[in-house]
Tab-separated table of C-alpha atoms and ligand atoms in Angstrom:
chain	number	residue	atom	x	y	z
A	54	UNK	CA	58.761	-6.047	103.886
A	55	UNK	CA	54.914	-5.921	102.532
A	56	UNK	CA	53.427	-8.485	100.784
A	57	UNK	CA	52.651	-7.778	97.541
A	58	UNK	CA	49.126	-8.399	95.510
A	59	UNK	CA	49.175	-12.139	94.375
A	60	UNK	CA	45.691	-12.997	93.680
A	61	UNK	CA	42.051	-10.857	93.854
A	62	UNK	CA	39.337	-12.864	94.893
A	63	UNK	CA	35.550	-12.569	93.926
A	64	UNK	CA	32.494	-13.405	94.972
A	65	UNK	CA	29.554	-13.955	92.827
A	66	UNK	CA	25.717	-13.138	93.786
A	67	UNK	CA	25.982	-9.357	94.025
A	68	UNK	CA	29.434	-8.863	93.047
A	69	UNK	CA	30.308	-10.535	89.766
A	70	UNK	CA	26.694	-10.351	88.380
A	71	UNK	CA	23.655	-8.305	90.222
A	72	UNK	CA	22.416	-11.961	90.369
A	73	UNK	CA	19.812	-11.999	92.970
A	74	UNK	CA	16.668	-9.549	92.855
A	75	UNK	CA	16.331	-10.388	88.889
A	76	UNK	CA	17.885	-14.025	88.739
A	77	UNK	CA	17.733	-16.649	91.697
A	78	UNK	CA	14.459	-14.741	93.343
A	79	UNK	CA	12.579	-15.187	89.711
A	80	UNK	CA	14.115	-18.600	88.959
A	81	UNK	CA	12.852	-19.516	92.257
A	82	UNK	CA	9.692	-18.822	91.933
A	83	UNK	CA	9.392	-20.345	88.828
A	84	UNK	CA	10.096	-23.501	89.860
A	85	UNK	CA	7.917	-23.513	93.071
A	86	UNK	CA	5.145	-22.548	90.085
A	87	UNK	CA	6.983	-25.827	88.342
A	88	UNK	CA	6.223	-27.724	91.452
A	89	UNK	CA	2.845	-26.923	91.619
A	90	UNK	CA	3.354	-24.707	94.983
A	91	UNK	CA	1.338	-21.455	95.127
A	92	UNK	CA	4.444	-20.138	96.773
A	93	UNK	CA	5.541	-16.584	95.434
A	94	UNK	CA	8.643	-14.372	96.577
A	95	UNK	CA	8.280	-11.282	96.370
A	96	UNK	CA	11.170	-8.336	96.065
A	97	UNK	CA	10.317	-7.489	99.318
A	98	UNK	CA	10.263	-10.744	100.875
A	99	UNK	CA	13.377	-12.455	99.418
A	100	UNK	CA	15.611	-9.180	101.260
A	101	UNK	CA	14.280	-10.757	104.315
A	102	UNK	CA	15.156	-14.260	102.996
A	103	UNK	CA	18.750	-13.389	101.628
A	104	UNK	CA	19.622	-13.121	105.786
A	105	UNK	CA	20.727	-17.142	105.197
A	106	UNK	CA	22.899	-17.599	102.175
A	107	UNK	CA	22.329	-20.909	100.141
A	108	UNK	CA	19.548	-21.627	98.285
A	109	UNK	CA	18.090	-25.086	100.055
A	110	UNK	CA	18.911	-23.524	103.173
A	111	UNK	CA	16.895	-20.273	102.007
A	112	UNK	CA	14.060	-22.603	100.971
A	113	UNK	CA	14.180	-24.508	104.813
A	114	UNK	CA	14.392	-20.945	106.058
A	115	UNK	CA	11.194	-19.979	104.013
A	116	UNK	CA	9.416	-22.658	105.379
A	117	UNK	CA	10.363	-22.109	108.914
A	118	UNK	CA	8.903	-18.562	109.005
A	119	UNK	CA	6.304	-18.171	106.369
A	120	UNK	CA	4.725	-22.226	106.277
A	121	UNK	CA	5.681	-24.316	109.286
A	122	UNK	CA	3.116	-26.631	108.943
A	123	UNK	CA	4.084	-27.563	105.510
A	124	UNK	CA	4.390	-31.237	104.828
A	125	UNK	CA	6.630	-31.931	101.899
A	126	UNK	CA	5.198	-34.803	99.693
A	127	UNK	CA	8.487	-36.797	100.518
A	128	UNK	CA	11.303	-36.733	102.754
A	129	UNK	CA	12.413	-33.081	103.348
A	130	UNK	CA	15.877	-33.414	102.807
A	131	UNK	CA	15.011	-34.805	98.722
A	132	UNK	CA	11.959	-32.290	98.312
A	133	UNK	CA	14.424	-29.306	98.901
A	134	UNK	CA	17.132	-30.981	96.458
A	135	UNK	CA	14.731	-31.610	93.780
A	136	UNK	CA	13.398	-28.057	94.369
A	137	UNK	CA	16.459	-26.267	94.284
A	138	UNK	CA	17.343	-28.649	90.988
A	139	UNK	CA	14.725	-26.732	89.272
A	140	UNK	CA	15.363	-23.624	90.559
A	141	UNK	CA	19.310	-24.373	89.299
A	142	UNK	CA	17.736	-25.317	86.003
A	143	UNK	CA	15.840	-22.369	85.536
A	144	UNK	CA	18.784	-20.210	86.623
A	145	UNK	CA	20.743	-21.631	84.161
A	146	UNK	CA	18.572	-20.765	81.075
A	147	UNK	CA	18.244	-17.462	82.412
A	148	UNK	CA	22.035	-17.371	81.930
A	149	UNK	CA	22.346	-18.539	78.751
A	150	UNK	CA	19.796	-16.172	77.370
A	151	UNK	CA	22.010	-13.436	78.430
A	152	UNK	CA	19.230	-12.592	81.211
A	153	UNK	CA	22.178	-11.349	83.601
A	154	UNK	CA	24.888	-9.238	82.722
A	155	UNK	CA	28.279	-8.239	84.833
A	156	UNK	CA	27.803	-5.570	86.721
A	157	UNK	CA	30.243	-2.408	85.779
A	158	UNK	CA	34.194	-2.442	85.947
A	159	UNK	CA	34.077	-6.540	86.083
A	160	UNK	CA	35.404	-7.327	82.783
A	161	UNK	CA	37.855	-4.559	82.680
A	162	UNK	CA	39.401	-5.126	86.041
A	163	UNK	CA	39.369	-9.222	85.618
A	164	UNK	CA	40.796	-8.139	82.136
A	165	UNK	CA	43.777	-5.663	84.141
A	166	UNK	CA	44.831	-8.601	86.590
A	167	UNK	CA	45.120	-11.239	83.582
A	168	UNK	CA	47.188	-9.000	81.699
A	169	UNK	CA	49.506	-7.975	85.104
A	170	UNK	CA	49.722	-11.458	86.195
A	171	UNK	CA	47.753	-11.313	89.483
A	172	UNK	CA	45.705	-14.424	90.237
A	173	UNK	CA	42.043	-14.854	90.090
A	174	UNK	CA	39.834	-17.006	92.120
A	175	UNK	CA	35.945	-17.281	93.576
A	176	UNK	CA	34.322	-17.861	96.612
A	177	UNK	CA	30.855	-18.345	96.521
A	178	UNK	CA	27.929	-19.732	97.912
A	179	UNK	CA	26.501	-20.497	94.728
A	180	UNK	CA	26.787	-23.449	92.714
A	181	UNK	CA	29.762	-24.094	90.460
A	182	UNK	CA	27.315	-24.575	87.735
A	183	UNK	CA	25.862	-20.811	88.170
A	184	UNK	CA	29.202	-19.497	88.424
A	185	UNK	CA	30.754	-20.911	85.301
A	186	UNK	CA	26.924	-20.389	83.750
A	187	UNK	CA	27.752	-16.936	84.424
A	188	UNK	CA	30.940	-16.769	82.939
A	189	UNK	CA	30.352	-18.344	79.635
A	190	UNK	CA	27.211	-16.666	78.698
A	191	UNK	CA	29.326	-13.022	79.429
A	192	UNK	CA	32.908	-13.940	78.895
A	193	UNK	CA	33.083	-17.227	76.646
A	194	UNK	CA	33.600	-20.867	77.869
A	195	UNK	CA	37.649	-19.744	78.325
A	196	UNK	CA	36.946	-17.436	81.118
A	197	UNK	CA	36.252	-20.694	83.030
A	198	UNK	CA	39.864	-20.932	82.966
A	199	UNK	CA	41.062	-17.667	83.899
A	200	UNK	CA	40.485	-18.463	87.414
A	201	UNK	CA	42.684	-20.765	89.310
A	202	UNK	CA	40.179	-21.986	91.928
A	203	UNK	CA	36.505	-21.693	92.067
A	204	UNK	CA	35.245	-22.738	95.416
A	205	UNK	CA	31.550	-22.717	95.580
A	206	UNK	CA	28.689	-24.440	96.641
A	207	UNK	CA	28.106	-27.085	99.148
A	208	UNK	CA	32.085	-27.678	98.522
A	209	UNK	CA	32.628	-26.419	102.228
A	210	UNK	CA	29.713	-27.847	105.011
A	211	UNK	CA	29.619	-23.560	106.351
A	212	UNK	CA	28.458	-20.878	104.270
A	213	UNK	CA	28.807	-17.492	104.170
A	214	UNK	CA	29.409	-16.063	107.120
A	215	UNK	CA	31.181	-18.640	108.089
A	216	UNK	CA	35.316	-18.171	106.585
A	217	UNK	CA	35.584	-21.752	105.466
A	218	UNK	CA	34.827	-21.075	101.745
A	219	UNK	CA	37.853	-18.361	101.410
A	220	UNK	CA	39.704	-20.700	103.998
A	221	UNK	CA	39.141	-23.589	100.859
A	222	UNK	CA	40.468	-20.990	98.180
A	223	UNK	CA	43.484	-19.485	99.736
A	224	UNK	CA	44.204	-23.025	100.193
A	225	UNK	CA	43.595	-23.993	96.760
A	226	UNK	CA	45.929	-21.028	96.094
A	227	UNK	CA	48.410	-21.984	98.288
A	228	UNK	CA	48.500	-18.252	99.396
A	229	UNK	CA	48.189	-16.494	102.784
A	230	UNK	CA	45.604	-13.923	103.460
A	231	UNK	CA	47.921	-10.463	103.235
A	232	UNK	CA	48.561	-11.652	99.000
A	233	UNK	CA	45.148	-11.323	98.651
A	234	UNK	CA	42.399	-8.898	98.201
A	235	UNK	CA	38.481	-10.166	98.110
A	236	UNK	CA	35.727	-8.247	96.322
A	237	UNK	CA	32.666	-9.038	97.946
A	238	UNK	CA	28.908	-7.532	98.084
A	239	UNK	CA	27.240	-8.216	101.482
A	240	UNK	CA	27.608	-8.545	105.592
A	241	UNK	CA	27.610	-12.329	104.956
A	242	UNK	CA	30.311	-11.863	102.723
A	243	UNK	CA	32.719	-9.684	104.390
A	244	UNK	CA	32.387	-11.720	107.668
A	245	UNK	CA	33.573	-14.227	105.819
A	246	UNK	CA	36.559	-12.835	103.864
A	247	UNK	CA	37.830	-11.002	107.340
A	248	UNK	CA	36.861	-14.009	108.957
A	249	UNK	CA	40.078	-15.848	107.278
A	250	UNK	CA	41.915	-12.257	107.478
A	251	UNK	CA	41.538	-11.024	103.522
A	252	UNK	CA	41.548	-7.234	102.583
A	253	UNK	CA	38.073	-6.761	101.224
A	254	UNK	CA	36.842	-4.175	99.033
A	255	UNK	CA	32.724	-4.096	98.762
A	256	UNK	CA	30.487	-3.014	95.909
A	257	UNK	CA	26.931	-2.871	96.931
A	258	UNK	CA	23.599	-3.573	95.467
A	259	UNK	CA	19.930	-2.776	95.719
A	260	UNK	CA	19.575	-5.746	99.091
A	261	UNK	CA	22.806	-5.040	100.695
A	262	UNK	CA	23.297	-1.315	100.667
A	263	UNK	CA	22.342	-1.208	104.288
A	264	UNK	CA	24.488	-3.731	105.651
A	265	UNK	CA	27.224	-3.886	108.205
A	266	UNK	CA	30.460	-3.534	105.890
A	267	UNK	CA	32.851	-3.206	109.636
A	268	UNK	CA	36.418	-3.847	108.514
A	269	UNK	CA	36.117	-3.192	104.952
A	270	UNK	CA	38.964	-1.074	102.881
A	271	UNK	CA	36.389	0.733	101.201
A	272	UNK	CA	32.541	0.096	100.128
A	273	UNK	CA	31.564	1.492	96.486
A	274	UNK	CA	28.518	1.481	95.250
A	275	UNK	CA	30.345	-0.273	91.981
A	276	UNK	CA	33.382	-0.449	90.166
A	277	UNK	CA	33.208	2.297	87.617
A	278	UNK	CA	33.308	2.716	84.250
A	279	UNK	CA	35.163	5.088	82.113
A	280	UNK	CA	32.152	7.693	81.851
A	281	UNK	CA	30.459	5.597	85.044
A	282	UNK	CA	32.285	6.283	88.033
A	283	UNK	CA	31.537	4.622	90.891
A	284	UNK	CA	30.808	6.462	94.327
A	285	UNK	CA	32.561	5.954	97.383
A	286	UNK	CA	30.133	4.987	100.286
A	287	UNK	CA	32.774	4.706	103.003
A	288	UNK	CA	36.309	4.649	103.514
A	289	UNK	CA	38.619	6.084	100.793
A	290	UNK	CA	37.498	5.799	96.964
A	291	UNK	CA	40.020	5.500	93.735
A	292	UNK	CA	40.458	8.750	92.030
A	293	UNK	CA	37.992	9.399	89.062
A	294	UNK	CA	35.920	6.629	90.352
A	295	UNK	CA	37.691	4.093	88.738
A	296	UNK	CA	38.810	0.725	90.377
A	297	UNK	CA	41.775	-0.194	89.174
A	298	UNK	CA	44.361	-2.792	89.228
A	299	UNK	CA	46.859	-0.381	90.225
A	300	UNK	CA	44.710	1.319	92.984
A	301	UNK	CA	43.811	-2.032	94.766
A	302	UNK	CA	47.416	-2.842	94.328
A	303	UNK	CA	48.092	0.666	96.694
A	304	UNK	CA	45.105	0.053	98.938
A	305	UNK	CA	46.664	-3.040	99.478
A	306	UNK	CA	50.120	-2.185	100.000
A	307	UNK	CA	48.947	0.513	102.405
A	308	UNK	CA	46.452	-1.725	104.526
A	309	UNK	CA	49.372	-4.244	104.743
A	310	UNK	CA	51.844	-1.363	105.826
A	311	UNK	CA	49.166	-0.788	108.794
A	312	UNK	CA	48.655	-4.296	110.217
B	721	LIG	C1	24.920	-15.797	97.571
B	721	LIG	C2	23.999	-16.858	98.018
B	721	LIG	C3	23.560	-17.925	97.071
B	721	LIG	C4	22.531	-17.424	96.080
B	721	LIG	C5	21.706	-18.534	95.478
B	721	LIG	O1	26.081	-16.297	97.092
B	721	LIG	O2	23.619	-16.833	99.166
B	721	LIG	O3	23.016	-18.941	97.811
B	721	LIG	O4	21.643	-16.543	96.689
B	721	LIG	O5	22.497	-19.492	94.906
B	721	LIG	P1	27.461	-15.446	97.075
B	721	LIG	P2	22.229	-21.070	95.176
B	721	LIG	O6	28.340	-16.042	98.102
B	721	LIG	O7	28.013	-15.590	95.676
B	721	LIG	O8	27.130	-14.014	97.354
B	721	LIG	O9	20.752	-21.255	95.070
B	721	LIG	O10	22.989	-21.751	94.089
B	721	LIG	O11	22.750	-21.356	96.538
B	722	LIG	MG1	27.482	-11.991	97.269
């Protein structure tokens, strides 16, 4: 007997909110300029940066390839923290002046599980004040509540790629793996959500079109809207290029009748 759909799970950066070309890479770099560090990343240079997931280990990163003979004015480990404070900070106004917007098909299919009853959740790498930054600038402070767990941040000690985040949620759930679905954008994310054995649908963006999507039920380039269908990139796409509840709810059943 399949398991049926109990809970869709969502990532953020990429997924929820096209969060990082336009958001983290500018709030960044605002508050090296905060710092006083004549640091700048560019569009080009943060795609090479978003290969480690987290922002003070993207910062460590940073200075391992571009300035390893940088000496931070205090102990490394509180430089990064106070850095990535700001860069948090800066994040967060960008939020709440509506700077970031969900990307198409969010609302309405978050919207389609409330109203059927099927559980919501995150796992993230970001934050939990980004995440629920995000949510009440686009959705109101309630949206907070309309998911069940939000795992994010430094919550787990391995990011993305690493499963433990999605490990900590379908805990948090108290679910197994085949009653879920996960939504996610990149490589990084997918490892991660097969990594704990979770049906994952991707939508890509401008930095992870590219990436190695192995294992995933299908990879769209977004949800869709009424009027803005998505396209199907691989695997098999939902008919008028519309995700819906009831379509994951098949791809689900059927990927579940396979394993
Ligand atoms: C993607 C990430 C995050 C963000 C920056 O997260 O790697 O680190 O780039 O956010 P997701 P922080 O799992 O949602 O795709 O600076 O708060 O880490
Ligand atoms: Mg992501």
């Amino acid at each position: 007997m399949t398991q049926s759909l109990s809970a869709l799970i969502w990532d953020v950066d990429g997924t929820l909110a096209d969060t990082e070309r336009d958001g983290h890479r500018v709030a960044f770099n605002e508050a090296f300029a905060e710092a006083g560090l004549d640091w700048h990343w560019s569009e080009e240079r943060y795609a090479g940066l978003l290969a480690v997931t987290g922002g003070k280990e993207r910062i460590r990163y940073f200075l391992q390839q571009d300035a390893p003979t940088f000496e931070p004015p205090e102990d490394m480990d509180a430089f990064v923290a106070d850095l990535h404070a700001r860069k948090t900070a800066r994040f967060a106004a960008m939020l709440a002046e509506g700077r970031i917007p969900l990307r198409p098909g969010v609302e309405r299919l978050l919207q389609e599980a409330r109203s059927s009853g099927v559980r919501l959740a995150i796992a993230t790498t970001t934050s939990p004040a980004n995440v629920e930054g995000l949510l009440r600038a686009n959705l109101g402070e309630a949206a907070i509540g309309w998911f069940q767990v939000i795992g994010a941040g430094d919550v787990v000690p391995d990011k993305k790629p690493a499963p433990d985040i999605y490990h900590h949620v379908l805990e948090g759930l108290d679910l197994s793996p085949a009653e879920c679905l996960a939504i996610e954008d990149s490589g990084h994310g997918i490892a991660a959500a097969r990594g704990a054995g979770i049906g994952t649908v991707v939508t890509v963006n401008g930095y992870t079109a590219d990436e190695d999507f192995t294992g995933a039920l299908a990879v769209l380039d977004h949800l869709g809207e009424p009027g803005q269908p998505c396209r199907t990139l691989r695997g098999e796409g939902p008919d008028q290029g519309l995700v819906t509840l009831g379509w994951l709810q098949a791809l689900h059943e059927r990927c579940a009748a396979q394993s």
